[in-house]
Amino acid sequence: MTTKHRVAVAYGDGIGPEIMEATLRILQAAEVPLVYDVIEIGEAVYRKGTLSGIPRDAWETIRANRVLLKGPITTPQGGGYKSINVTIRKSMGLFANVRECKSYTPYVPSAYPGINMVIIRENEEDLYAGIEYRQTQEVTQALKIVTRPGAENIIRYAFEYAEAYGRSKVTCMTKDNIMKLSDGLFHKIFDEVATEYPGIRSEHQIIDIGAARVAAMPERLDVIVTLNLYGDILSDIAAQVSGSVGLAGSANIGEDAAMFEAVHGSAPDIAGRGVANPSGLLNGAIQMLVHLGLGSYAETVRNAWLCTLEDGIHTADIYRVGLSEKQATTEAFTDAVIERLGQKPDLLAPASYQNHPIDVTRRTYPTQRKELVGVDVFLDWDEANRDPNVLGKRLEALSVAGLPFATLSNRGVGVYPGGMPETLCTDHWRSRFLSDNGAIHFSQVLELVARLNDAGLDVIKTEHLYNFDGEPGYSLGQGE
Ligand code: NAD
């Protein structure tokens, strides 16, 4: 007898209950060996005063089952409510977001009939770490966090995915021509990991031209791996050009837990009317079956769904006069999929999911020699018409032994010595003090900061400058 996996199920808000009911009805009709533990998360829980939207007993079920099938959630505006998606992704270490984007022409119109790409997005880091500050009257700041283990995990996952699903190319997209350290690390690790997968082609594209290609020639792309923010934007572009915002599923995968959902939200505008398309959540559930090693069930369900599209039974969002046969309610669409279980599509490529395990084990890497060689002291300074020469000369005079003043920059542009009068200077300054003779001691940094403070300068933060195996771990200001 097949062992039944237990999965946690959250119906969600808005159209969530309608599309979850449809999805579970199809899985049950396909006799998928699953047991469902229903949890309550989302709007009702927020309203009861739990700011995370997830009560303790729901967490216990999620943690016990390790797999969650989730309907879309409405995050109430304001009031300190936290996004459930972000909370679950981060708390459960779901580092990989996987969105498959396909076109289903001629049944669902798309300008690009050949789209078959997967966007694998880093899910926990980058600007989405949500670490932000306001330090002066004029300046706010968000930290972009890119870590070696984070980048390595997602990049390795992308190659593992490509191998498991018989895909031939992985394209990495970054902006490392500008962010040489953070995006540069991601690109560097991509090049390293790519050598371990010689059977898969690898390439790198700068994100701006990469995004243009996703929009204009998506059929040339296969697997894309990228950082959190770029991936968020790219996956919506990709879903849009494939003509199928309501059709795509989304998987969030961690080392020992996973969450599956639709790409779209809770669609409050059509909630309760029985017209929502359940396909996005169904496709998320199909990704879940593959993840659980139930590939043959995934194939059966997906093929029945493809047959339904081919037979022109379409919900309102994809219904087109002349292309569709019948405009179906959520319930009628669900019945049509169930009727087609066991059939294979004629024109659309039938699904084939072999049960390849994807290795998501975290790797270790060698430690590098780290040396403190300087400090950036950030100042809030709004005197002398913000003339960089005035501040620069003061800072030169305040250097401590072995830690001389090097440069002054404003918004990342070098302004002293040798700046240009046209550069706009805000009240937020970065003064760099760099060793002239190898490693320094932290006490020199403390002495310097005390001296600047005693001189009446408003020190708002410091950033240490380290070399790693002799390589600078800090960027230069533009023009430096
Ligand atoms: P949305 O995706 O809910 O809706 C956008 C448009 O697409 C609407 O016109 C909607 O009717 C339509 N649509 C979406 N899904 C559909 C479906 N299955 N069938 C037919 N039409 C569908 O995006 P939104 O309106 O920006 O967000 C609504 C709420 O959903 C917000 O509270 C937002 O925070 C939340 N949201 C949740 C998730 C999630 O839980 N993963 C994702 C995105 C948005």
Short mmCIF file of C-alpha atoms and ligand atoms in Angstrom, two decimals:
data_model
loop_
_atom_site.label_atom_id
_atom_site.label_comp_id
_atom_site.label_asym_id
_atom_site.label_seq_id
_atom_site.Cartn_x
_atom_site.Cartn_y
_atom_site.Cartn_z
CA MET A 1 0.00 0.00 0.00
CA THR A 2 1.33 3.51 -0.88
CA THR A 3 2.23 5.59 2.20
CA LYS A 4 0.14 8.71 2.39
CA HIS A 5 2.00 12.01 2.78
CA ARG A 6 0.45 14.53 5.16
CA VAL A 7 0.32 18.08 3.85
CA ALA A 8 -0.87 21.23 5.58
CA VAL A 9 -3.57 23.05 3.62
CA ALA A 10 -4.56 26.71 4.03
CA TYR A 11 -7.63 27.77 2.04
CA GLY A 12 -6.64 31.44 2.10
CA ASP A 13 -8.70 34.55 1.48
CA GLY A 14 -10.78 36.04 -1.36
CA ILE A 15 -11.02 33.40 -4.09
CA GLY A 16 -8.77 31.10 -2.03
CA PRO A 17 -11.53 28.83 -0.65
CA GLU A 18 -13.10 28.39 -4.13
CA ILE A 19 -9.87 27.49 -5.92
CA MET A 20 -8.59 25.33 -3.05
CA GLU A 21 -11.81 23.33 -3.01
CA ALA A 22 -11.50 22.84 -6.78
CA THR A 23 -7.85 21.78 -6.50
CA LEU A 24 -8.45 19.30 -3.69
CA ARG A 25 -11.45 17.85 -5.52
CA ILE A 26 -9.22 17.16 -8.56
CA LEU A 27 -6.43 15.62 -6.41
CA GLN A 28 -8.97 13.42 -4.62
CA ALA A 29 -10.53 12.30 -7.90
CA ALA A 30 -7.03 11.38 -9.13
CA GLU A 31 -6.62 9.31 -5.94
CA VAL A 32 -3.44 11.10 -5.01
CA PRO A 33 -2.20 9.48 -1.76
CA LEU A 34 -2.31 12.57 0.45
CA VAL A 35 -3.83 13.41 3.82
CA TYR A 36 -4.76 17.08 4.30
CA ASP A 37 -4.43 18.89 7.63
CA VAL A 38 -6.37 22.13 7.26
CA ILE A 39 -4.99 25.20 9.04
CA GLU A 40 -6.42 28.68 9.38
CA ILE A 41 -4.08 31.53 8.43
CA GLY A 42 -4.69 34.93 6.86
CA GLU A 43 -7.24 37.70 7.06
CA ALA A 44 -9.48 36.21 9.80
CA VAL A 45 -6.43 35.54 11.97
CA TYR A 46 -5.07 39.06 11.41
CA ARG A 47 -8.44 40.47 12.42
CA LYS A 48 -8.29 38.49 15.68
CA GLY A 49 -5.11 40.41 16.50
CA THR A 50 -2.31 38.03 15.47
CA LEU A 51 -0.05 40.40 13.52
CA SER A 52 1.78 37.55 11.75
CA GLY A 53 -1.55 36.09 10.48
CA ILE A 54 -0.36 32.63 11.59
CA PRO A 55 -1.55 31.24 14.96
CA ARG A 56 0.63 28.89 17.01
CA ASP A 57 -1.34 25.70 16.16
CA ALA A 58 -0.99 26.47 12.43
CA TRP A 59 2.78 26.77 12.86
CA GLU A 60 2.83 23.41 14.63
CA THR A 61 1.00 21.74 11.73
CA ILE A 62 3.24 23.39 9.11
CA ARG A 63 6.37 22.37 11.01
CA ALA A 64 5.15 18.82 11.55
CA ASN A 65 4.13 18.25 7.91
CA ARG A 66 6.97 20.22 6.25
CA VAL A 67 4.77 20.77 3.16
CA LEU A 68 2.10 23.47 2.81
CA LEU A 69 -0.39 23.99 0.00
CA LYS A 70 -1.57 27.55 0.41
CA GLY A 71 -4.37 29.61 -1.13
CA PRO A 72 -3.72 33.33 -1.69
CA ILE A 73 -3.82 35.58 1.35
CA THR A 74 -5.05 39.17 1.65
CA THR A 75 -2.54 41.22 3.64
CA PRO A 76 -4.47 44.07 5.32
CA GLN A 77 -2.96 47.48 4.58
CA GLY A 78 -1.15 49.29 7.42
CA GLY A 79 -1.59 48.33 11.09
CA GLY A 80 1.75 46.53 11.40
CA TYR A 81 0.44 43.33 9.75
CA LYS A 82 3.21 41.17 8.38
CA SER A 83 3.08 39.39 5.02
CA ILE A 84 2.40 35.69 5.65
CA ASN A 85 4.32 34.72 2.52
CA VAL A 86 7.47 36.49 3.63
CA THR A 87 7.10 35.17 7.21
CA ILE A 88 6.69 31.54 6.11
CA ARG A 89 9.48 31.74 3.52
CA LYS A 90 11.95 33.17 5.98
CA SER A 91 10.93 31.20 9.08
CA MET A 92 11.00 27.88 7.25
CA GLY A 93 14.17 28.67 5.25
CA LEU A 94 12.39 28.38 1.87
CA PHE A 95 15.27 29.83 -0.12
CA ALA A 96 14.16 28.95 -3.65
CA ASN A 97 11.12 30.30 -5.46
CA VAL A 98 10.32 28.38 -8.63
CA ARG A 99 7.86 29.68 -11.22
CA GLU A 100 7.26 27.82 -14.43
CA CYS A 101 6.04 30.06 -17.27
CA LYS A 102 4.61 28.44 -20.36
CA SER A 103 2.46 29.56 -23.23
CA TYR A 104 -0.54 27.42 -24.15
CA THR A 105 -1.21 28.71 -27.63
CA PRO A 106 -3.44 28.44 -29.55
CA TYR A 107 -5.77 27.74 -26.59
CA VAL A 108 -4.65 30.72 -24.49
CA PRO A 109 -3.49 33.62 -26.67
CA SER A 110 0.13 34.72 -26.30
CA ALA A 111 2.34 36.71 -28.65
CA TYR A 112 5.06 34.11 -28.01
CA PRO A 113 3.87 30.56 -28.62
CA GLY A 114 7.18 28.93 -27.66
CA ILE A 115 7.58 30.07 -24.06
CA ASN A 116 8.74 27.36 -21.70
CA MET A 117 10.89 28.98 -19.07
CA VAL A 118 11.40 28.60 -15.36
CA ILE A 119 12.38 31.47 -13.12
CA ILE A 120 14.29 30.42 -10.03
CA ARG A 121 14.50 33.31 -7.64
CA GLU A 122 16.44 33.67 -4.41
CA ASN A 123 13.74 34.07 -1.79
CA GLU A 124 15.25 35.29 1.48
CA GLU A 125 17.95 37.90 0.89
CA ASP A 126 18.77 40.95 -1.25
CA LEU A 127 16.79 44.14 -0.61
CA TYR A 128 13.95 41.97 0.73
CA ALA A 129 15.86 41.44 3.96
CA GLY A 130 13.94 44.62 4.86
CA ILE A 131 16.82 46.33 6.71
CA GLU A 132 16.24 50.05 6.21
CA TYR A 133 17.35 53.23 7.94
CA ARG A 134 16.82 56.94 7.84
CA GLN A 135 20.04 58.57 8.98
CA THR A 136 19.80 62.26 8.08
CA GLN A 137 17.09 64.75 7.14
CA GLU A 138 17.52 63.85 3.49
CA VAL A 139 18.74 60.30 3.24
CA THR A 140 17.14 56.85 3.62
CA GLN A 141 18.91 53.60 3.00
CA ALA A 142 18.06 49.93 2.38
CA LEU A 143 20.67 47.22 2.80
CA LYS A 144 21.11 44.76 -0.02
CA ILE A 145 22.27 41.50 1.52
CA VAL A 146 23.87 38.88 -0.73
CA THR A 147 25.53 35.98 1.07
CA ARG A 148 27.77 33.21 -0.20
CA PRO A 149 25.60 30.37 1.21
CA GLY A 150 22.41 32.08 0.02
CA ALA A 151 23.71 32.57 -3.51
CA GLU A 152 25.28 29.13 -3.66
CA ASN A 153 22.09 27.40 -2.50
CA ILE A 154 19.90 29.04 -5.10
CA ILE A 155 22.37 28.68 -7.95
CA ARG A 156 23.02 25.02 -7.19
CA TYR A 157 19.26 24.50 -6.93
CA ALA A 158 18.85 26.00 -10.43
CA PHE A 159 21.38 23.59 -11.94
CA GLU A 160 19.92 20.65 -10.01
CA TYR A 161 16.47 21.61 -11.26
CA ALA A 162 17.75 21.86 -14.84
CA GLU A 163 19.27 18.37 -14.57
CA ALA A 164 16.19 16.85 -12.93
CA TYR A 165 13.80 18.30 -15.51
CA GLY A 166 15.98 17.70 -18.59
CA ARG A 167 16.54 21.39 -19.31
CA SER A 168 19.56 22.48 -21.28
CA LYS A 169 20.50 26.01 -20.25
CA VAL A 170 20.69 28.13 -17.09
CA THR A 171 20.90 31.91 -17.48
CA CYS A 172 22.07 33.98 -14.52
CA MET A 173 20.91 37.63 -14.40
CA THR A 174 22.59 40.27 -12.21
CA LYS A 175 23.64 43.90 -12.30
CA ASP A 176 27.28 43.19 -11.45
CA ASN A 177 28.59 45.90 -13.76
CA ILE A 178 27.34 48.32 -11.07
CA MET A 179 27.11 46.27 -7.85
CA LYS A 180 30.47 44.60 -8.18
CA LEU A 181 30.61 43.11 -4.68
CA SER A 182 27.03 41.96 -4.04
CA ASP A 183 25.78 41.06 -7.53
CA GLY A 184 29.42 40.29 -8.37
CA LEU A 185 29.46 37.56 -5.70
CA PHE A 186 26.29 36.02 -7.17
CA HIS A 187 27.82 35.99 -10.67
CA LYS A 188 31.14 34.61 -9.43
CA ILE A 189 29.44 31.74 -7.59
CA PHE A 190 27.31 31.07 -10.67
CA ASP A 191 30.48 30.65 -12.76
CA GLU A 192 31.97 28.35 -10.10
CA VAL A 193 28.89 26.15 -9.70
CA ALA A 194 28.34 25.96 -13.49
CA THR A 195 31.62 24.04 -13.85
CA GLU A 196 30.10 21.21 -11.77
CA TYR A 197 27.32 20.75 -14.38
CA PRO A 198 29.15 20.40 -17.71
CA GLY A 199 26.08 18.95 -19.41
CA ILE A 200 24.10 22.17 -18.95
CA ARG A 201 24.89 25.35 -20.86
CA SER A 202 25.37 28.42 -18.70
CA GLU A 203 25.36 32.12 -19.51
CA HIS A 204 25.17 35.44 -17.71
CA GLN A 205 23.14 38.49 -18.75
CA ILE A 206 22.96 41.92 -17.20
CA ILE A 207 19.47 42.16 -15.70
CA ASP A 208 18.27 45.14 -17.76
CA ILE A 209 18.92 43.53 -21.14
CA GLY A 210 17.89 40.18 -19.63
CA ALA A 211 14.50 41.59 -18.62
CA ALA A 212 14.09 43.09 -22.09
CA ARG A 213 14.72 39.62 -23.55
CA VAL A 214 12.21 38.00 -21.20
CA ALA A 215 9.68 40.51 -22.56
CA ALA A 216 10.69 40.39 -26.24
CA MET A 217 12.19 36.97 -26.98
CA PRO A 218 11.16 34.72 -24.06
CA GLU A 219 11.19 31.59 -26.19
CA ARG A 220 15.02 31.70 -26.18
CA LEU A 221 15.21 31.38 -22.39
CA ASP A 222 15.13 28.15 -20.43
CA VAL A 223 16.00 28.28 -16.70
CA ILE A 224 16.74 31.73 -15.22
CA VAL A 225 18.39 32.10 -11.82
CA THR A 226 18.52 35.50 -10.18
CA LEU A 227 18.39 37.56 -7.02
CA ASN A 228 15.21 38.25 -5.07
CA LEU A 229 14.13 41.67 -6.41
CA TYR A 230 15.06 41.00 -10.05
CA GLY A 231 13.31 37.62 -9.83
CA ASP A 232 10.16 39.19 -8.44
CA ILE A 233 9.94 41.63 -11.35
CA LEU A 234 11.01 39.10 -14.00
CA SER A 235 8.49 36.49 -12.95
CA ASP A 236 5.59 38.91 -13.36
CA ILE A 237 6.87 39.98 -16.79
CA ALA A 238 7.24 36.34 -17.74
CA ALA A 239 3.75 35.43 -16.49
CA GLN A 240 2.28 38.36 -18.41
CA VAL A 241 4.00 37.62 -21.75
CA SER A 242 3.01 33.98 -21.56
CA GLY A 243 -0.59 35.23 -21.36
CA SER A 244 -1.23 33.36 -18.17
CA VAL A 245 -1.08 35.36 -14.93
CA GLY A 246 -3.94 33.18 -13.63
CA LEU A 247 -2.37 29.91 -14.76
CA ALA A 248 1.05 29.74 -13.15
CA GLY A 249 1.95 27.93 -9.93
CA SER A 250 4.74 28.81 -7.59
CA ALA A 251 6.92 26.62 -5.38
CA ASN A 252 8.95 27.80 -2.41
CA ILE A 253 11.55 25.20 -1.55
CA GLY A 254 13.85 24.84 1.47
CA GLU A 255 16.24 22.22 2.73
CA ASP A 256 13.51 20.29 4.54
CA ALA A 257 10.26 22.17 3.97
CA ALA A 258 8.28 23.57 1.04
CA MET A 259 5.24 25.70 0.28
CA PHE A 260 3.18 25.63 -2.92
CA GLU A 261 0.70 28.21 -4.17
CA ALA A 262 -0.62 30.13 -7.19
CA VAL A 263 1.33 33.10 -8.51
CA HIS A 264 -1.73 35.36 -8.34
CA GLY A 265 -3.31 36.97 -5.27
CA SER A 266 -6.68 36.66 -3.55
CA ALA A 267 -8.60 38.56 -6.29
CA PRO A 268 -11.15 40.17 -3.94
CA ASP A 269 -12.91 41.72 -6.97
CA ILE A 270 -14.26 38.32 -8.07
CA ALA A 271 -14.33 36.46 -4.74
CA GLY A 272 -17.44 34.41 -3.92
CA ARG A 273 -18.80 34.52 -7.49
CA GLY A 274 -17.65 31.04 -8.50
CA VAL A 275 -15.82 32.31 -11.60
CA ALA A 276 -12.16 32.17 -10.49
CA ASN A 277 -9.69 30.10 -12.45
CA PRO A 278 -8.28 27.36 -10.18
CA SER A 279 -5.40 26.61 -12.59
CA GLY A 280 -2.67 28.59 -10.80
CA LEU A 281 -3.22 26.74 -7.53
CA LEU A 282 -3.67 23.43 -9.34
CA ASN A 283 -0.31 23.94 -11.07
CA GLY A 284 1.23 24.81 -7.68
CA ALA A 285 -0.24 21.54 -6.35
CA ILE A 286 1.26 19.67 -9.33
CA GLN A 287 4.69 21.08 -8.39
CA MET A 288 3.99 19.79 -4.86
CA LEU A 289 3.28 16.28 -6.14
CA VAL A 290 6.58 16.25 -8.07
CA HIS A 291 8.35 17.50 -4.92
CA LEU A 292 6.80 14.66 -2.91
CA GLY A 293 7.96 12.07 -5.43
CA LEU A 294 4.42 11.58 -6.81
CA GLY A 295 5.41 12.40 -10.40
CA SER A 296 3.01 9.92 -12.04
CA TYR A 297 0.03 11.54 -10.25
CA ALA A 298 1.37 14.97 -11.23
CA GLU A 299 1.43 13.81 -14.86
CA THR A 300 -2.14 12.48 -14.73
CA VAL A 301 -3.53 15.70 -13.24
CA ARG A 302 -1.52 18.00 -15.49
CA ASN A 303 -2.48 16.07 -18.65
CA ALA A 304 -6.18 16.22 -17.70
CA TRP A 305 -5.82 19.96 -17.18
CA LEU A 306 -4.08 20.39 -20.57
CA CYS A 307 -6.91 18.40 -22.23
CA THR A 308 -9.45 20.76 -20.62
CA LEU A 309 -7.64 23.76 -22.11
CA GLU A 310 -7.47 22.03 -25.50
CA ASP A 311 -11.20 21.26 -25.41
CA GLY A 312 -11.86 24.99 -25.04
CA ILE A 313 -13.43 24.77 -21.58
CA HIS A 314 -12.17 28.05 -20.18
CA THR A 315 -12.88 30.17 -17.13
CA ALA A 316 -13.80 33.82 -17.76
CA ASP A 317 -10.24 35.17 -17.43
CA ILE A 318 -9.00 33.13 -20.41
CA TYR A 319 -12.28 32.79 -22.32
CA ARG A 320 -12.04 34.22 -25.87
CA VAL A 321 -14.87 34.13 -28.43
CA GLY A 322 -13.69 32.02 -31.36
CA LEU A 323 -10.95 30.28 -29.37
CA SER A 324 -12.95 28.89 -26.49
CA GLU A 325 -15.83 26.38 -26.69
CA LYS A 326 -17.51 27.12 -23.37
CA GLN A 327 -17.19 29.67 -20.59
CA ALA A 328 -16.99 27.61 -17.43
CA THR A 329 -17.51 28.42 -13.76
CA THR A 330 -14.86 27.27 -11.31
CA GLU A 331 -16.99 24.23 -10.55
CA ALA A 332 -17.67 23.33 -14.21
CA PHE A 333 -13.96 23.73 -15.05
CA THR A 334 -13.07 21.44 -12.13
CA ASP A 335 -15.61 18.84 -13.29
CA ALA A 336 -14.12 19.02 -16.80
CA VAL A 337 -10.60 18.34 -15.49
CA ILE A 338 -11.87 15.40 -13.42
CA GLU A 339 -13.69 13.95 -16.46
CA ARG A 340 -10.40 14.03 -18.40
CA LEU A 341 -8.22 12.26 -15.82
CA GLY A 342 -6.38 9.52 -17.71
CA GLN A 343 -6.41 11.40 -21.06
CA LYS A 344 -3.44 13.00 -22.82
CA PRO A 345 -3.46 16.25 -24.79
CA ASP A 346 -3.27 16.14 -28.62
CA LEU A 347 -1.39 19.31 -29.44
CA LEU A 348 0.04 20.67 -26.20
CA ALA A 349 3.09 18.73 -25.04
CA PRO A 350 2.01 16.13 -22.48
CA ALA A 351 3.51 16.42 -19.01
CA SER A 352 6.38 14.17 -18.07
CA TYR A 353 7.70 14.30 -14.53
CA GLN A 354 10.35 11.79 -13.69
CA ASN A 355 10.99 11.51 -10.00
CA HIS A 356 14.47 12.99 -9.84
CA PRO A 357 15.39 14.09 -6.36
CA ILE A 358 16.81 17.62 -6.27
CA ASP A 359 19.80 17.97 -3.97
CA VAL A 360 19.22 20.97 -1.68
CA THR A 361 21.93 20.19 0.87
CA ARG A 362 23.80 23.27 2.04
CA ARG A 363 27.55 23.20 1.31
CA THR A 364 30.45 24.46 3.38
CA TYR A 365 33.27 26.53 1.92
CA PRO A 366 36.81 27.46 2.98
CA THR A 367 37.40 30.33 5.41
CA GLN A 368 39.44 33.26 4.05
CA ARG A 369 41.96 35.41 5.93
CA LYS A 370 40.20 38.58 7.06
CA GLU A 371 42.13 41.79 7.86
CA LEU A 372 40.80 45.14 9.06
CA VAL A 373 42.44 47.81 6.86
CA GLY A 374 40.27 50.89 7.32
CA VAL A 375 36.91 52.39 8.12
CA ASP A 376 34.19 54.40 6.41
CA VAL A 377 32.74 56.93 8.81
CA PHE A 378 29.36 58.30 7.69
CA LEU A 379 28.55 61.85 8.75
CA ASP A 380 25.46 64.03 8.83
CA TRP A 381 26.96 67.39 7.81
CA ASP A 382 25.11 70.46 6.56
CA GLU A 383 27.48 73.41 6.95
CA ALA A 384 29.50 75.76 4.72
CA ASN A 385 27.08 75.37 1.79
CA ARG A 386 27.98 71.68 1.83
CA ASP A 387 31.35 72.46 0.27
CA PRO A 388 33.24 69.13 0.18
CA ASN A 389 36.58 70.96 0.29
CA VAL A 390 35.73 72.41 3.72
CA LEU A 391 34.73 69.03 5.19
CA GLY A 392 37.56 67.18 3.40
CA LYS A 393 40.25 69.48 4.85
CA ARG A 394 38.78 69.12 8.38
CA LEU A 395 38.82 65.33 8.07
CA GLU A 396 42.41 65.29 6.79
CA ALA A 397 43.45 67.15 9.93
CA LEU A 398 41.62 64.63 12.16
CA SER A 399 43.33 61.43 10.88
CA VAL A 400 44.95 59.17 13.50
CA ALA A 401 48.38 57.51 13.25
CA GLY A 402 48.37 54.65 10.71
CA LEU A 403 44.80 55.46 9.60
CA PRO A 404 44.97 58.50 7.31
CA PHE A 405 42.00 60.16 5.60
CA ALA A 406 41.63 58.84 2.03
CA THR A 407 38.48 60.14 0.34
CA LEU A 408 35.15 61.84 0.89
CA SER A 409 32.13 60.80 -1.14
CA ASN A 410 28.47 61.72 -1.34
CA ARG A 411 25.86 59.26 -2.65
CA GLY A 412 28.75 57.05 -3.75
CA VAL A 413 30.51 59.74 -5.82
CA GLY A 414 34.04 60.86 -4.83
CA VAL A 415 33.86 64.62 -4.04
CA TYR A 416 37.17 65.25 -2.24
CA PRO A 417 39.97 65.38 -3.13
CA GLY A 418 39.44 66.22 -6.77
CA GLY A 419 35.63 66.33 -6.95
CA MET A 420 33.53 68.19 -9.51
CA PRO A 421 31.52 71.26 -8.50
CA GLU A 422 28.47 69.99 -10.45
CA THR A 423 27.98 66.93 -8.17
CA LEU A 424 24.87 67.26 -6.01
CA CYS A 425 25.82 66.87 -2.35
CA THR A 426 23.24 65.79 0.23
CA ASP A 427 23.70 65.99 4.02
CA HIS A 428 24.96 62.35 4.07
CA TRP A 429 28.75 61.98 3.66
CA ARG A 430 31.06 59.00 3.59
CA SER A 431 34.59 59.69 4.80
CA ARG A 432 37.07 56.90 4.17
CA PHE A 433 40.13 56.33 6.33
CA LEU A 434 42.44 53.67 4.93
CA SER A 435 45.58 52.13 6.40
CA ASP A 436 48.83 53.06 4.69
CA ASN A 437 50.58 50.01 6.10
CA GLY A 438 48.53 46.75 6.13
CA ALA A 439 46.19 45.62 8.92
CA ILE A 440 45.09 48.03 11.64
CA HIS A 441 43.68 47.49 15.10
CA PHE A 442 40.09 48.20 16.07
CA SER A 443 41.36 50.58 18.78
CA GLN A 444 42.53 52.92 15.97
CA VAL A 445 38.97 53.01 14.64
CA LEU A 446 37.63 53.84 18.10
CA GLU A 447 40.26 56.58 18.52
CA LEU A 448 39.32 58.07 15.14
CA VAL A 449 35.57 58.02 15.83
CA ALA A 450 36.13 59.65 19.26
CA ARG A 451 38.28 62.34 17.63
CA LEU A 452 35.63 63.11 14.99
CA ASN A 453 32.95 63.22 17.68
CA ASP A 454 35.08 65.51 19.89
CA ALA A 455 35.54 67.80 16.89
CA GLY A 456 31.75 68.24 16.77
CA LEU A 457 31.08 66.07 13.72
CA ASP A 458 27.82 64.04 13.72
CA VAL A 459 28.92 60.42 13.19
CA ILE A 460 25.87 58.45 12.04
CA LYS A 461 27.47 55.09 11.34
CA THR A 462 30.70 53.30 10.57
CA GLU A 463 31.45 50.49 8.16
CA HIS A 464 34.65 48.50 8.56
CA LEU A 465 36.88 47.96 5.54
CA TYR A 466 38.27 44.43 5.37
CA ASN A 467 40.52 42.57 2.99
CA PHE A 468 39.75 38.89 2.44
CA ASP A 469 42.81 36.93 1.35
CA GLY A 470 44.22 40.31 0.30
CA GLU A 471 41.18 41.23 -1.85
CA PRO A 472 39.34 44.43 -0.82
CA GLY A 473 35.88 43.68 0.60
CA TYR A 474 34.56 47.18 -0.12
CA SER A 475 33.69 49.22 -3.18
CA LEU A 476 35.35 52.40 -4.42
CA GLY A 477 33.35 55.59 -4.84
CA GLN A 478 32.64 56.60 -8.44
CA GLY A 479 35.48 58.81 -9.59
CA GLU A 480 37.85 57.50 -6.87
P1 NAD B 1 -4.55 39.55 -7.71
O1 NAD B 1 -3.62 38.57 -8.35
O2 NAD B 1 -5.35 39.04 -6.58
O3 NAD B 1 -5.58 40.08 -8.84
C1 NAD B 1 -5.17 40.77 -10.00
C2 NAD B 1 -6.24 40.63 -11.08
O4 NAD B 1 -6.22 39.29 -11.60
C3 NAD B 1 -7.67 40.85 -10.55
O5 NAD B 1 -8.42 41.50 -11.52
C4 NAD B 1 -8.19 39.46 -10.33
O6 NAD B 1 -9.59 39.34 -10.44
C5 NAD B 1 -7.48 38.67 -11.41
N1 NAD B 1 -7.24 37.28 -10.98
C6 NAD B 1 -6.30 36.88 -10.09
N2 NAD B 1 -6.37 35.56 -9.91
C7 NAD B 1 -7.37 35.12 -10.70
C8 NAD B 1 -7.94 33.83 -10.93
N3 NAD B 1 -7.45 32.73 -10.33
N4 NAD B 1 -8.97 33.73 -11.79
C9 NAD B 1 -9.43 34.83 -12.41
N5 NAD B 1 -8.95 36.07 -12.23
C10 NAD B 1 -7.93 36.21 -11.38
O7 NAD B 1 -3.69 40.81 -7.30
P2 NAD B 1 -4.08 42.09 -6.41
O8 NAD B 1 -5.48 42.52 -6.75
O9 NAD B 1 -2.96 43.03 -6.60
O10 NAD B 1 -4.03 41.59 -4.91
C11 NAD B 1 -5.18 41.23 -4.16
C12 NAD B 1 -4.73 40.73 -2.78
O11 NAD B 1 -3.96 39.55 -2.93
C13 NAD B 1 -3.87 41.73 -1.99
O12 NAD B 1 -4.28 41.72 -0.65
C14 NAD B 1 -2.48 41.16 -2.09
O13 NAD B 1 -1.68 41.47 -0.96
C15 NAD B 1 -2.76 39.66 -2.14
N6 NAD B 1 -1.72 38.84 -2.80
C16 NAD B 1 -1.46 37.63 -2.22
C17 NAD B 1 -0.55 36.78 -2.81
C18 NAD B 1 -0.29 35.46 -2.16
O14 NAD B 1 -0.90 35.13 -1.17
N7 NAD B 1 0.64 34.68 -2.70
C19 NAD B 1 0.10 37.15 -4.01
C20 NAD B 1 -0.21 38.40 -4.59
C21 NAD B 1 -1.14 39.23 -3.98
#
